[in-house]
Amino acid sequence: MKYPWSASRSTSSASSDPEAGDTPLADMPRHSTETQRRNGFRQSTHPDHGERILEDIRNGNYTCSICLDPITPGNANEHSIWHCPECYNVNHFRCAKSWAEASSRNAILSALLALGKWKCPSCAVECPEPKAQCWCQKRSFGLLDPLSSERPNACLDTCDRASTCPHGERKPCLKLCHPGPCNVPKLTASRFAGGPDIAWYNQMKSTCNGFNTRVAMYTTGKYEVKSLSPNIPSYDMYLGSHLKPVLKQGAKSNANATHHFEFYQRLSISRPNPASPDDESQHLAIDVDIPNSLYRIMKLNKSDTVNEYLAYNYKDSATNLPTFHPVSEALISVGSFTAVSATQKHMFIPGLNIGIANMHQFIHDYDQEPFVKIYQNLSPYWRTSIAGGPPTLLPAEQDLFRKTLNEPWDSKNGVPLDHQLIMRTASFGHGRQRLDMCIQEDGGEKGVTVGVYKDMWVPFAIMASWKQRMYEQSLKEEES
């Protein structure tokens, strides 16, 4: 392949424009992937796609898919970058330009094969001529501020690329110049009077009134739980993956057998101060079996240190495993949840009469962190407290409940009294910050809150498990 750069070293001064193509290829520094592995940096685990790209580039852990050398930050021309607007894959600009020129020289063959003249080497989507520009494509690489090294290839301006917000509206992206997909919030009409920052603050500031437990959703293994109630101390929850194959006694082969909870994710919860000495909610585990759409609530006699290690601590542990002590488990309850699809977008947890609105979007657009609301239908509990019988929804009650879940969320719009909002996601501060889960606390006796009731952790565990599953799947797709 003939590159636009000379293969021999040149003593002429390099141009400030990487698109000029007069930088000798032999003068380009090369850092092998083995060298950067020895630097000790791990692949980024940030939940945001764009932030993972930036962190990996800063650490020399992002590999160009064309030359297989790491992409590193800097202001010299050899650090210029091209990124695909469709799959967000990043390559050296010099490599992308050579790839595009080679494709153009084979235009006749490409036409015979019904291929585009220049396609992204990762997703094969037809692309315009590659340019050495910042992520939002407002500035060329040579005009970027040297202070942008903390955000490689960024112009430090607002992105402003038009994208679809989680509510289906086309809006400009409000994040700083960034790689990866845009994260566009829904703004109200007040943006025109006070700007997007004030509009966002006004829309979010009172959305979790009465939901005193807050859990940060930006992590995938460890969740910090904080309560606004002074008598509830903060604590951590851990979400770990478990594989426990079941082999029936006397069976020669278990290859085709399917058993529940062979592979599951466990959310372990250990509250430091129980509400009472015999409170079964002090040490809990919520196991989620996604393939079989099942959950179970387990009572533990102590903290599940194995799950904590699998979820989070292994990232910072030494080579030797810590000492684990056995934990006894007792089943409290088991239940199921419904699958979701493009036509069945809400998830229902029948045993708890809980509905998670737009769960399909939460799973498949998890990178955009769409807002989610969770309701519990209290009508069967009120009805059965008088007439007796199991607290199950009648067909008419199910239809009315589904209508509530279909309604766009608005703190000013009322819902039926028996459809109680028990949990929702929100993002506080000026400008969109991290995604938090706001959860209603149990009032307890004499009106003194005892924190979140154990059943309310089930929808959170299901959502966290799905988010972790999709995050791990996205990492596999990037590695393949």
Coordinates of C-alpha atoms in Angstrom, one line a residue:
M1 CA 0.0 0.0 0.0
K2 CA 1.4 3.5 -0.9
Y3 CA 1.1 5.8 2.1
P4 CA 0.7 9.6 1.7
W5 CA 3.8 10.0 3.9
S6 CA 7.3 9.3 2.7
A7 CA 8.7 6.0 3.9
S8 CA 12.2 7.6 4.4
R9 CA 13.0 10.0 7.2
S10 CA 12.9 13.7 6.2
T11 CA 14.7 16.7 7.5
S12 CA 12.1 19.1 6.3
S13 CA 9.9 20.8 8.9
A14 CA 6.6 19.1 9.5
S15 CA 3.4 21.0 8.7
S16 CA 1.1 22.1 11.4
D17 CA -1.8 20.5 9.5
P18 CA -1.9 16.7 9.8
E19 CA -4.1 16.6 6.7
A20 CA -1.3 18.0 4.6
G21 CA 0.3 14.5 4.6
D22 CA 4.0 15.5 4.7
T23 CA 5.0 13.9 8.0
P24 CA 7.4 11.0 7.4
L25 CA 5.8 7.7 8.4
A26 CA 9.2 6.6 9.8
D27 CA 9.2 9.5 12.2
M28 CA 5.9 8.4 13.8
P29 CA 6.5 7.0 17.3
R30 CA 5.3 3.5 17.8
H31 CA 4.3 2.0 21.1
S32 CA 3.6 -1.7 21.1
T33 CA 0.6 -3.0 23.0
E34 CA 2.9 -5.1 25.0
T35 CA 4.8 -2.0 26.2
Q36 CA 1.6 -0.3 27.3
R37 CA 0.4 -3.4 29.1
R38 CA 3.6 -3.3 31.2
N39 CA 2.7 0.2 32.2
G40 CA 0.1 -1.4 34.5
F41 CA -3.0 0.5 33.3
R42 CA -6.2 -1.6 33.1
Q43 CA -8.9 -1.1 30.5
S44 CA -11.3 1.6 31.6
T45 CA -14.5 0.4 33.3
H46 CA -16.3 3.7 33.2
P47 CA -20.0 3.2 32.5
D48 CA -20.1 6.0 29.9
H49 CA -18.9 4.9 26.4
G50 CA -17.2 8.2 25.6
E51 CA -15.4 8.5 28.9
R52 CA -14.1 4.9 28.5
I53 CA -12.6 6.0 25.2
L54 CA -10.9 9.1 26.7
E55 CA -9.6 7.2 29.7
D56 CA -8.1 4.4 27.5
I57 CA -6.5 6.9 25.2
R58 CA -4.9 8.8 28.1
N59 CA -3.5 5.5 29.4
G60 CA -2.4 4.2 26.0
N61 CA -4.9 1.4 26.2
Y62 CA -6.9 2.2 23.0
T63 CA -5.6 0.3 20.0
C64 CA -6.0 1.5 16.4
S65 CA -7.8 -1.2 14.5
I66 CA -5.8 -0.5 11.3
C67 CA -2.2 -0.5 12.5
L68 CA -2.8 -2.2 15.9
D69 CA -0.6 0.4 17.7
P70 CA -2.0 2.3 20.7
I71 CA -3.6 5.7 20.2
T72 CA -1.9 8.2 22.6
P73 CA -2.7 11.8 23.4
G74 CA -0.6 14.8 22.3
N75 CA -0.5 17.9 20.2
A76 CA 1.9 16.7 17.5
N77 CA 0.5 15.6 14.1
E78 CA 1.1 11.9 14.8
H79 CA -1.5 12.1 17.6
S80 CA -4.3 13.3 15.3
I81 CA -7.4 11.1 15.4
W82 CA -10.3 10.0 13.2
H83 CA -13.4 8.6 14.7
C84 CA -16.4 6.9 13.0
P85 CA -19.7 8.8 13.6
E86 CA -21.7 5.6 13.4
C87 CA -19.8 3.0 15.6
Y88 CA -17.6 5.5 17.5
N89 CA -14.5 3.5 16.8
V90 CA -11.3 5.5 16.9
N91 CA -8.2 5.3 14.6
H92 CA -5.1 7.2 13.9
F93 CA -5.9 9.9 11.4
R94 CA -2.9 8.8 9.2
C95 CA -4.2 5.2 9.2
A96 CA -7.8 6.2 8.3
K97 CA -6.5 8.5 5.5
S98 CA -4.4 5.8 4.1
W99 CA -7.3 3.3 4.3
A100 CA -9.6 5.8 2.5
E101 CA -7.0 6.5 -0.2
A102 CA -6.5 2.8 -0.8
S103 CA -10.2 2.3 -1.1
S104 CA -10.5 5.2 -3.6
R105 CA -7.8 3.7 -5.8
N106 CA -9.8 0.5 -5.9
A107 CA -13.0 2.4 -6.8
I108 CA -13.7 0.3 -10.0
L109 CA -13.4 -2.9 -8.1
S110 CA -15.5 -1.5 -5.2
A111 CA -18.2 -0.6 -7.6
L112 CA -18.2 -4.1 -9.2
L113 CA -18.5 -5.5 -5.7
A114 CA -21.3 -3.1 -4.8
L115 CA -19.2 -1.7 -2.0
G116 CA -18.8 2.0 -0.9
K117 CA -15.7 3.9 -1.9
W118 CA -14.6 4.5 1.7
K119 CA -16.0 2.5 4.6
C120 CA -15.2 2.5 8.2
P121 CA -12.8 -0.4 8.9
S122 CA -14.8 -1.4 12.0
C123 CA -18.5 -1.2 11.0
A124 CA -18.3 -0.9 7.2
V125 CA -20.6 2.2 7.1
E126 CA -19.8 4.5 4.2
C127 CA -18.1 7.6 5.5
P128 CA -17.1 11.1 4.1
E129 CA -13.5 11.9 3.5
P130 CA -11.6 11.6 6.8
K131 CA -10.7 14.8 8.6
A132 CA -8.4 15.4 11.5
Q133 CA -10.9 17.1 13.7
C134 CA -12.1 17.2 17.3
W135 CA -14.9 14.9 18.4
C136 CA -17.7 17.3 17.7
Q137 CA -16.0 18.3 14.4
K138 CA -16.0 22.0 15.1
R139 CA -12.2 22.5 15.0
S140 CA -9.3 20.9 13.1
F141 CA -6.7 19.1 15.1
G142 CA -4.1 21.8 14.6
L143 CA -6.3 24.4 16.3
L144 CA -7.0 22.5 19.5
D145 CA -6.0 23.9 22.8
P146 CA -2.9 22.3 24.3
L147 CA -4.8 22.2 27.6
S148 CA -7.1 19.5 26.1
S149 CA -4.6 16.8 27.1
E150 CA -7.0 15.7 29.9
R151 CA -9.6 15.2 27.3
P152 CA -7.7 14.1 24.2
N153 CA -8.8 15.4 20.8
A154 CA -11.5 17.6 22.5
C155 CA -12.0 21.3 21.8
L156 CA -13.4 22.0 25.3
D157 CA -16.6 23.5 23.7
T158 CA -20.2 22.2 24.0
C159 CA -20.8 19.3 21.6
D160 CA -24.1 20.6 20.2
R161 CA -24.5 17.6 17.8
A162 CA -28.2 16.9 17.2
S163 CA -29.3 13.6 18.7
T164 CA -32.4 11.9 19.9
C165 CA -33.1 12.2 23.6
P166 CA -34.5 9.3 25.7
H167 CA -38.0 10.7 25.1
G168 CA -37.7 10.6 21.3
E169 CA -37.1 14.3 20.6
R170 CA -34.2 15.8 18.5
K171 CA -32.1 18.0 20.8
P172 CA -28.5 19.3 20.7
C173 CA -26.0 17.5 23.0
L174 CA -25.1 19.5 26.0
K175 CA -21.9 17.6 27.0
L176 CA -18.4 18.9 26.4
C177 CA -16.8 17.8 23.1
H178 CA -16.7 14.0 23.5
P179 CA -16.4 10.7 21.7
G180 CA -19.1 8.0 21.7
P181 CA -22.9 8.5 21.7
C182 CA -24.5 11.8 22.7
N183 CA -26.5 11.9 25.9
V184 CA -29.3 14.3 25.3
P185 CA -31.7 15.2 28.2
K186 CA -35.2 16.4 27.7
L187 CA -35.5 20.1 28.4
T188 CA -38.6 22.1 29.2
A189 CA -39.7 25.4 27.6
S190 CA -37.9 27.3 30.4
R191 CA -34.6 26.6 28.6
F192 CA -35.4 29.6 26.3
A193 CA -35.8 31.9 29.3
G194 CA -33.0 30.6 31.6
G195 CA -30.8 28.5 29.4
P196 CA -30.4 24.7 29.4
D197 CA -28.5 24.7 32.7
I198 CA -31.3 26.4 34.6
A199 CA -34.0 24.4 32.8
W200 CA -32.3 21.1 33.8
Y201 CA -32.0 22.2 37.4
N202 CA -35.6 23.3 37.6
Q203 CA -36.8 20.1 36.0
M204 CA -34.9 17.8 38.4
K205 CA -34.6 19.6 41.7
S206 CA -37.9 18.4 43.2
T207 CA -38.4 15.1 41.4
C208 CA -37.4 12.9 44.3
N209 CA -39.2 14.7 47.2
G210 CA -40.3 12.0 49.6
F211 CA -37.8 9.4 48.2
N212 CA -35.2 9.7 50.9
T213 CA -32.9 6.8 49.9
R214 CA -30.5 7.6 47.0
V215 CA -28.3 5.2 45.2
A216 CA -25.7 6.2 42.6
M217 CA -26.2 4.3 39.3
Y218 CA -23.0 5.2 37.6
T219 CA -21.1 2.1 38.9
T220 CA -21.6 -1.5 37.9
G221 CA -20.3 -3.5 40.9
K222 CA -20.5 -1.4 44.0
Y223 CA -23.5 0.8 44.9
E224 CA -23.4 3.4 47.7
V225 CA -26.7 3.8 49.5
K226 CA -27.4 7.1 51.3
S227 CA -30.5 8.2 53.1
L228 CA -31.7 11.7 53.9
S229 CA -33.3 10.3 57.1
P230 CA -30.9 11.0 60.0
N231 CA -31.5 7.6 61.7
I232 CA -30.5 5.6 58.6
P233 CA -26.7 5.3 58.1
S234 CA -25.0 5.0 54.7
Y235 CA -23.9 1.5 53.5
D236 CA -22.8 -0.3 50.4
M237 CA -24.4 -2.9 48.2
Y238 CA -22.5 -5.3 45.9
L239 CA -23.5 -6.8 42.6
G240 CA -21.5 -9.9 41.6
S241 CA -21.9 -12.7 39.0
H242 CA -22.1 -16.3 40.1
L243 CA -21.9 -19.6 38.2
K244 CA -23.1 -22.7 40.1
P245 CA -23.8 -25.6 37.7
V246 CA -26.4 -28.1 38.9
L247 CA -25.7 -31.8 38.3
K248 CA -28.5 -34.1 39.2
Q249 CA -27.5 -37.2 41.1
G250 CA -26.9 -40.2 38.8
A251 CA -27.1 -38.1 35.6
K252 CA -24.2 -38.9 33.2
S253 CA -24.4 -35.7 31.3
N254 CA -25.7 -32.3 32.3
A255 CA -25.0 -30.5 29.0
N256 CA -28.6 -30.2 27.9
A257 CA -30.2 -29.7 31.3
T258 CA -31.6 -26.4 32.3
H259 CA -31.7 -25.4 36.0
H260 CA -32.7 -22.2 37.7
F261 CA -30.1 -20.0 39.3
E262 CA -27.1 -21.8 37.7
F263 CA -25.9 -18.4 36.5
Y264 CA -27.2 -15.4 38.3
Q265 CA -26.2 -12.0 39.6
R266 CA -26.4 -11.3 43.4
L267 CA -27.1 -8.0 45.0
S268 CA -25.9 -8.4 48.6
I269 CA -27.1 -5.8 51.1
S270 CA -25.7 -5.4 54.7
R271 CA -27.2 -2.6 56.7
P272 CA -25.0 -1.6 59.7
N273 CA -27.9 -1.0 62.1
P274 CA -31.1 -3.1 61.9
A275 CA -34.4 -1.6 62.9
S276 CA -34.9 -4.4 65.4
P277 CA -32.8 -7.3 66.8
D278 CA -34.7 -9.8 64.7
D279 CA -34.9 -7.7 61.6
E280 CA -34.5 -10.1 58.6
S281 CA -33.5 -7.2 56.4
Q282 CA -30.1 -6.6 58.0
H283 CA -28.2 -9.0 55.7
L284 CA -30.0 -9.7 52.4
A285 CA -29.3 -11.0 49.0
I286 CA -31.4 -10.5 45.9
D287 CA -30.5 -13.1 43.2
V288 CA -31.5 -12.4 39.6
D289 CA -31.6 -15.1 37.0
I290 CA -31.9 -13.1 33.8
P291 CA -32.1 -16.1 31.3
N292 CA -35.0 -17.6 33.3
S293 CA -36.6 -14.3 34.4
L294 CA -36.5 -15.2 38.1
Y295 CA -35.5 -13.6 41.3
R296 CA -35.2 -14.8 44.9
I297 CA -34.7 -13.0 48.2
M298 CA -32.3 -14.7 50.6
K299 CA -31.7 -14.0 54.3
L300 CA -28.0 -14.2 55.2
N301 CA -26.5 -14.5 58.7
K302 CA -23.6 -12.1 57.8
S303 CA -22.1 -10.0 55.0
D304 CA -21.5 -12.0 51.8
T305 CA -17.7 -11.3 51.5
V306 CA -17.4 -13.7 48.5
N307 CA -20.0 -11.6 46.6
E308 CA -18.2 -8.4 47.6
Y309 CA -14.9 -9.8 46.2
L310 CA -16.5 -10.9 42.9
A311 CA -18.3 -7.6 42.5
Y312 CA -15.7 -5.1 43.2
N313 CA -12.7 -5.9 45.5
Y314 CA -10.9 -8.2 43.1
K315 CA -10.0 -5.1 41.1
D316 CA -7.8 -3.9 43.9
S317 CA -6.8 -7.1 45.6
A318 CA -3.3 -8.7 45.6
T319 CA -2.6 -12.0 43.8
N320 CA -3.5 -14.1 46.9
L321 CA -7.2 -14.6 47.6
P322 CA -8.5 -13.2 50.9
T323 CA -9.9 -15.6 53.5
F324 CA -13.7 -16.2 53.1
H325 CA -16.0 -17.4 55.8
P326 CA -19.1 -19.5 55.0
V327 CA -22.4 -17.7 54.9
S328 CA -25.7 -19.4 55.7
E329 CA -28.7 -18.6 53.5
A330 CA -32.4 -19.0 54.0
L331 CA -34.9 -18.5 51.3
I332 CA -37.5 -15.7 52.0
S333 CA -39.3 -15.6 48.7
V334 CA -39.0 -16.4 45.0
G335 CA -40.7 -14.8 42.0
S336 CA -40.6 -14.0 38.4
F337 CA -40.5 -10.9 36.1
T338 CA -41.7 -10.5 32.5
A339 CA -39.4 -10.2 29.5
V340 CA -39.5 -7.0 27.5
S341 CA -39.4 -6.2 23.8
A342 CA -40.0 -3.4 21.4
T343 CA -43.8 -4.1 21.6
Q344 CA -43.8 -5.1 25.3
K345 CA -41.7 -2.2 26.7
H346 CA -42.7 -2.4 30.3
M347 CA -41.5 -5.0 32.8
F348 CA -43.9 -6.5 35.4
I349 CA -43.1 -8.3 38.6
P350 CA -46.4 -10.1 39.3
G351 CA -45.6 -11.3 42.8
L352 CA -45.0 -7.8 44.0
N353 CA -47.5 -6.0 41.7
I354 CA -44.7 -3.8 40.5
G355 CA -44.2 -2.4 37.0
I356 CA -41.0 -0.9 35.6
A357 CA -41.9 1.6 32.9
N358 CA -39.9 1.6 29.6
M359 CA -37.6 -1.2 30.8
H360 CA -36.9 -2.1 27.2
Q361 CA -35.3 1.3 26.6
F362 CA -33.4 1.2 29.9
I363 CA -31.8 -2.1 28.7
H364 CA -31.1 -1.4 25.1
D365 CA -30.2 2.3 25.5
Y366 CA -28.3 1.9 28.8
D367 CA -25.5 4.1 27.5
Q368 CA -27.9 7.1 27.3
E369 CA -29.2 6.3 30.8
P370 CA -32.9 6.9 30.0
F371 CA -35.1 7.9 33.0
V372 CA -37.2 5.2 34.5
K373 CA -40.1 5.1 36.9
I374 CA -41.3 2.2 39.0
Y375 CA -44.8 1.9 40.3
Q376 CA -46.5 -0.5 42.7
N377 CA -50.2 -1.2 42.2
L378 CA -51.8 -1.2 45.7
S379 CA -55.4 -1.9 44.5
P380 CA -55.2 -5.7 45.1
Y381 CA -53.9 -5.3 48.6
W382 CA -56.7 -2.9 49.5
R383 CA -59.3 -5.1 47.9
T384 CA -58.1 -8.4 49.5
S385 CA -57.8 -6.8 52.9
I386 CA -61.6 -6.6 52.8
A387 CA -62.6 -9.6 50.8
G388 CA -59.7 -11.9 51.4
G389 CA -57.8 -14.0 48.9
P390 CA -54.4 -13.5 47.2
P391 CA -53.4 -10.0 46.2
T392 CA -53.4 -10.4 42.5
L393 CA -54.4 -7.9 39.8
L394 CA -57.7 -8.3 38.0
P395 CA -57.7 -7.8 34.2
A396 CA -59.2 -4.4 34.5
E397 CA -56.7 -3.4 37.1
Q398 CA -53.8 -4.6 34.8
D399 CA -55.1 -2.5 31.9
L400 CA -55.3 0.6 34.1
F401 CA -51.9 -0.1 35.5
R402 CA -50.4 -0.4 32.0
K403 CA -52.0 2.9 31.1
T404 CA -50.2 4.6 34.0
L405 CA -46.9 3.1 32.9
N406 CA -47.5 4.4 29.4
E407 CA -47.9 8.0 30.5
P408 CA -44.8 10.2 30.2
W409 CA -43.5 11.1 33.6
D410 CA -44.4 14.5 35.0
S411 CA -44.3 15.4 38.6
K412 CA -47.3 17.7 38.2
N413 CA -49.5 15.1 36.6
G414 CA -51.4 12.9 39.0
V415 CA -51.9 9.1 38.7
P416 CA -54.5 6.9 40.3
L417 CA -54.2 6.8 44.1
D418 CA -53.6 3.1 44.2
H419 CA -50.7 3.4 41.7
Q420 CA -47.9 4.4 44.0
L421 CA -44.6 5.7 42.6
I422 CA -42.0 3.8 44.7
M423 CA -38.8 4.4 42.8
R424 CA -37.4 6.6 39.9
T425 CA -34.1 7.7 38.4
A426 CA -33.0 11.3 38.4
S427 CA -30.0 13.5 37.8
F428 CA -29.3 16.4 40.0
G429 CA -27.2 19.6 39.9
H430 CA -26.7 22.2 37.2
G431 CA -26.4 20.3 33.9
R432 CA -26.8 16.5 33.8
Q433 CA -24.7 14.8 36.4
R434 CA -24.6 11.1 37.4
L435 CA -27.7 9.0 37.3
D436 CA -29.2 8.4 40.8
M437 CA -32.0 6.0 41.9
C438 CA -34.5 7.6 44.3
I439 CA -36.3 5.0 46.5
Q440 CA -39.3 5.4 48.9
E441 CA -38.5 4.4 52.4
D442 CA -40.8 2.3 54.7
G443 CA -42.5 4.4 57.3
G444 CA -42.2 1.7 60.1
E445 CA -44.0 2.0 63.4
K446 CA -44.8 5.4 64.9
G447 CA -43.8 7.1 61.6
V448 CA -40.1 6.5 62.1
T449 CA -38.5 5.3 58.8
V450 CA -36.7 2.0 58.8
G451 CA -35.2 2.4 55.4
V452 CA -36.1 0.6 52.2
Y453 CA -38.3 -2.5 52.6
K454 CA -36.7 -5.7 51.3
D455 CA -39.2 -6.2 48.4
M456 CA -38.4 -2.8 47.0
W457 CA -34.8 -3.9 46.3
V458 CA -36.1 -6.4 43.8
P459 CA -36.7 -4.0 40.9
F460 CA -33.4 -2.2 41.7
A461 CA -31.5 -5.6 41.6
I462 CA -33.2 -6.5 38.3
M463 CA -32.3 -3.2 36.7
A464 CA -28.7 -3.2 38.0
S465 CA -28.2 -6.8 36.8
W466 CA -29.5 -5.9 33.3
K467 CA -27.3 -2.8 33.2
Q468 CA -24.2 -4.9 34.2
R469 CA -25.1 -7.5 31.6
M470 CA -25.3 -5.0 28.8
Y471 CA -22.2 -3.2 29.9
E472 CA -20.2 -6.5 29.8
Q473 CA -21.7 -7.3 26.4
S474 CA -20.6 -3.9 25.0
L475 CA -17.0 -4.6 26.2
K476 CA -17.0 -8.0 24.4
E477 CA -18.3 -6.3 21.2
E478 CA -15.5 -3.7 21.4
E479 CA -12.9 -6.5 21.9
S480 CA -14.1 -8.6 19.0

